[in-house]
Coordinates of C-alpha atoms in Angstrom, one line a residue:
M1 CA -57.3 -21.1 120.6
N2 CA -54.0 -23.1 120.8
D3 CA -50.6 -21.3 120.9
S4 CA -47.4 -23.2 120.3
V5 CA -43.7 -22.6 120.4
R6 CA -41.2 -24.9 118.7
H7 CA -37.6 -25.0 117.4
D8 CA -37.8 -24.5 113.6
S9 CA -34.4 -26.0 113.1
L10 CA -35.4 -29.5 114.2
P11 CA -36.8 -32.0 111.7
I12 CA -40.5 -32.6 111.6
V13 CA -41.6 -36.2 112.6
L14 CA -45.4 -36.0 113.1
K15 CA -47.8 -33.8 111.2
V16 CA -51.4 -33.0 112.3
Q17 CA -53.6 -31.3 109.7
G18 CA -57.1 -29.9 110.2
L19 CA -57.9 -31.9 113.3
S20 CA -61.3 -31.6 114.9
F21 CA -62.6 -33.5 117.9
A22 CA -65.4 -33.1 120.4
Y23 CA -67.0 -34.8 123.3
P24 CA -70.8 -34.5 123.6
G25 CA -71.6 -30.7 123.7
R26 CA -67.9 -29.7 124.0
Y27 CA -65.3 -29.2 121.2
L28 CA -61.7 -29.6 122.2
F29 CA -60.1 -29.1 118.8
T30 CA -61.4 -27.4 115.7
D31 CA -59.4 -27.5 112.4
W32 CA -56.2 -27.7 114.5
T33 CA -52.9 -28.1 112.7
H34 CA -49.4 -28.7 114.2
E35 CA -46.0 -30.1 113.4
F36 CA -44.2 -32.1 116.0
V37 CA -40.4 -32.1 115.7
Q38 CA -37.6 -34.3 116.7
G39 CA -36.8 -34.3 120.4
I40 CA -39.2 -33.7 123.2
T41 CA -42.4 -31.6 122.9
W42 CA -43.7 -30.6 126.3
V43 CA -47.5 -30.3 126.1
Q44 CA -48.8 -27.9 128.7
G45 CA -52.1 -26.4 129.6
P46 CA -54.8 -26.2 132.4
N47 CA -56.9 -29.2 133.4
G48 CA -59.6 -29.9 130.8
C49 CA -57.8 -28.3 127.9
G50 CA -57.4 -31.7 126.0
K51 CA -53.8 -32.8 126.8
S52 CA -54.7 -36.4 127.4
T53 CA -57.2 -36.4 124.5
L54 CA -54.6 -35.1 122.2
L55 CA -52.2 -37.9 123.0
K56 CA -54.9 -40.5 122.4
L57 CA -55.7 -38.9 119.1
L58 CA -52.1 -38.9 118.1
G59 CA -51.8 -42.5 119.2
G60 CA -54.8 -43.7 117.2
A61 CA -56.8 -44.6 120.3
L62 CA -59.4 -42.0 119.4
N63 CA -60.7 -41.1 116.0
P64 CA -61.1 -37.4 115.1
I65 CA -64.2 -36.0 113.6
S66 CA -62.1 -34.7 110.7
G67 CA -58.5 -34.1 109.8
H68 CA -55.5 -36.5 109.8
V69 CA -52.3 -37.4 111.6
A70 CA -49.3 -38.7 109.8
I71 CA -45.7 -39.9 110.4
G72 CA -44.0 -39.3 107.1
T73 CA -46.2 -41.1 104.6
I74 CA -47.9 -43.2 107.2
Q75 CA -51.3 -41.8 107.8
A76 CA -53.3 -43.0 110.9
G77 CA -56.6 -43.5 109.1
H78 CA -55.2 -45.1 105.9
K79 CA -52.6 -47.4 107.4
P80 CA -53.7 -48.0 110.9
L81 CA -51.5 -51.1 111.7
A82 CA -48.3 -49.5 110.3
Y83 CA -49.2 -46.3 112.1
R84 CA -49.7 -48.0 115.5
Q85 CA -46.4 -49.8 115.1
A86 CA -44.7 -46.4 114.7
V87 CA -46.2 -45.0 117.8
F88 CA -46.0 -46.1 121.5
Y89 CA -48.5 -44.7 124.0
C90 CA -48.0 -44.7 127.8
G91 CA -51.0 -43.3 129.6
P92 CA -51.5 -42.2 133.2
G93 CA -53.9 -45.0 134.2
P94 CA -53.5 -48.7 134.9
I95 CA -51.3 -50.7 132.5
S96 CA -53.0 -52.9 130.0
F97 CA -52.5 -56.7 130.1
D98 CA -52.1 -56.7 133.9
H99 CA -52.6 -60.4 134.0
L100 CA -49.1 -60.7 132.6
S101 CA -45.9 -60.3 134.6
P102 CA -43.5 -57.6 133.5
S103 CA -41.3 -60.2 131.7
E104 CA -44.3 -61.6 129.9
Y105 CA -45.5 -58.0 129.1
F106 CA -42.1 -57.2 127.6
G107 CA -42.2 -60.4 125.5
F108 CA -45.6 -59.5 124.2
M109 CA -44.5 -56.0 123.2
R110 CA -41.6 -57.5 121.3
S111 CA -44.0 -59.1 118.9
L112 CA -45.6 -55.6 118.2
Y113 CA -42.6 -53.4 118.2
P114 CA -39.7 -55.1 116.3
A115 CA -37.3 -52.2 116.8
I116 CA -37.2 -52.5 120.6
D117 CA -33.8 -51.5 122.0
E118 CA -33.0 -54.6 124.1
E119 CA -29.9 -53.1 125.7
G120 CA -31.9 -50.0 126.6
L121 CA -34.7 -52.1 128.0
A122 CA -32.3 -53.9 130.3
Q123 CA -30.9 -50.5 131.4
H124 CA -34.4 -49.2 132.2
V125 CA -35.3 -52.3 134.1
E126 CA -32.2 -51.8 136.2
G127 CA -32.8 -48.0 136.5
F128 CA -36.4 -48.5 137.7
G129 CA -35.5 -51.3 140.1
L130 CA -37.8 -53.8 138.4
H131 CA -35.7 -57.0 138.8
P132 CA -37.5 -58.2 142.0
F133 CA -40.9 -57.9 140.2
L134 CA -40.2 -59.3 136.8
N135 CA -42.2 -62.6 137.3
V136 CA -45.0 -61.1 139.5
P137 CA -48.3 -60.5 137.7
L138 CA -48.7 -56.8 137.1
A139 CA -52.1 -56.8 138.7
L140 CA -50.5 -57.7 142.0
L141 CA -47.9 -54.9 141.8
S142 CA -48.3 -51.3 143.1
T143 CA -49.4 -48.6 140.8
G144 CA -45.9 -47.1 140.8
T145 CA -44.3 -50.4 139.9
Q146 CA -46.8 -51.0 137.0
R147 CA -46.0 -47.5 135.9
K148 CA -42.2 -48.3 135.8
A149 CA -42.8 -51.4 133.7
W150 CA -44.8 -49.3 131.2
L151 CA -42.3 -46.5 131.1
A152 CA -39.4 -48.9 130.7
M153 CA -41.1 -50.3 127.5
A154 CA -42.0 -46.8 126.3
L155 CA -38.4 -45.7 126.6
A156 CA -37.1 -48.8 124.7
A157 CA -39.8 -49.4 122.1
G158 CA -37.8 -47.8 119.3
T159 CA -40.8 -46.1 117.7
R160 CA -40.7 -42.9 115.7
V161 CA -43.2 -41.3 118.1
T162 CA -43.6 -41.9 121.8
L163 CA -46.5 -40.4 123.7
I164 CA -46.3 -40.2 127.5
D165 CA -49.1 -38.8 129.6
E166 CA -48.1 -37.5 133.1
P167 CA -44.9 -39.6 133.3
F168 CA -44.0 -38.5 136.9
N169 CA -47.2 -39.8 138.5
A170 CA -46.8 -42.5 141.3
L171 CA -43.0 -42.7 141.0
D172 CA -40.6 -42.7 144.0
V173 CA -37.7 -40.2 144.2
K174 CA -35.1 -42.6 142.7
S175 CA -37.3 -43.5 139.8
L176 CA -38.1 -39.8 139.2
A177 CA -34.4 -39.0 138.9
Y178 CA -33.8 -41.9 136.6
L179 CA -36.8 -41.0 134.3
R180 CA -35.6 -37.4 134.0
L181 CA -32.1 -38.6 133.0
A182 CA -33.6 -41.1 130.5
L183 CA -35.9 -38.4 128.9
H184 CA -32.9 -36.1 128.7
R185 CA -31.1 -38.7 126.6
C186 CA -34.2 -39.4 124.5
A187 CA -34.3 -35.8 123.5
N188 CA -31.2 -36.3 121.4
A189 CA -32.5 -39.4 119.6
L190 CA -32.3 -38.9 115.8
S191 CA -35.6 -38.9 113.9
S192 CA -37.7 -39.6 117.0
A193 CA -40.4 -37.4 118.6
W194 CA -41.2 -37.7 122.3
I195 CA -44.5 -36.0 123.1
V196 CA -44.9 -35.5 126.9
A197 CA -48.1 -34.1 128.5
S198 CA -47.1 -33.1 132.0
H199 CA -47.6 -30.5 134.7
E200 CA -43.8 -30.8 135.4
D201 CA -40.9 -29.9 133.1
P202 CA -39.7 -33.2 131.5
G203 CA -36.2 -31.9 131.8
A204 CA -35.0 -32.1 128.2
P205 CA -32.3 -29.7 127.1
A206 CA -33.7 -26.5 125.7
S207 CA -32.0 -27.1 122.3
H208 CA -34.1 -30.2 121.8
R209 CA -37.3 -29.3 123.4
A210 CA -40.4 -27.7 121.9
I211 CA -43.4 -26.4 124.0
L212 CA -47.0 -26.8 123.0
E213 CA -49.4 -24.7 125.1
L214 CA -53.0 -25.8 124.9
A215 CA -55.6 -23.2 126.0
A216 CA -58.8 -24.2 127.7
P217 CA -61.7 -24.6 125.1
S218 CA -64.3 -21.9 125.1
P219 CA -67.5 -23.0 127.0

């Protein structure tokens, strides 16, 4: 059973209808329906309840057994390329394309996400202290620095939906403070949904924050 709380006054950005998904011998979602609204949705729940799996399903990285996910008229299964360009996923693990430097990674992302906020990206690079590392291969950087590069792009990608899994992992105190401020600002972005799975409050204002509580699946 999944219980959710959201602000009905906020516009709906992402709709999930009849979603079912299972790993071998274990169902996580069964005919699950939800509407994600503008602003930040804080996804909560115990370990193993499916928070990370849900974000991967919403991002198109996993395919459901049944059901569909749509941003407006763009349905993940019917228009996969258009859907992926409307969603940015930032996971908790190592960054992809770690043979690239942060500068090269940002350049590659520009070819995939034409609505990138260049001024915002520059601000996030500054806020996360990335300038000394821009030309160093990501594979040679610490986990925290890789994380900052991925988060900087997630914050600036300009997509209708941004998915961030455990955003506060591996960050130093200064970067944690900057990220909370950035997420607070993102919550006010028009027509955009920020879906954050985290054990910590993402810090968005209550007027622009919805809460989705996922319960542990029955054994």
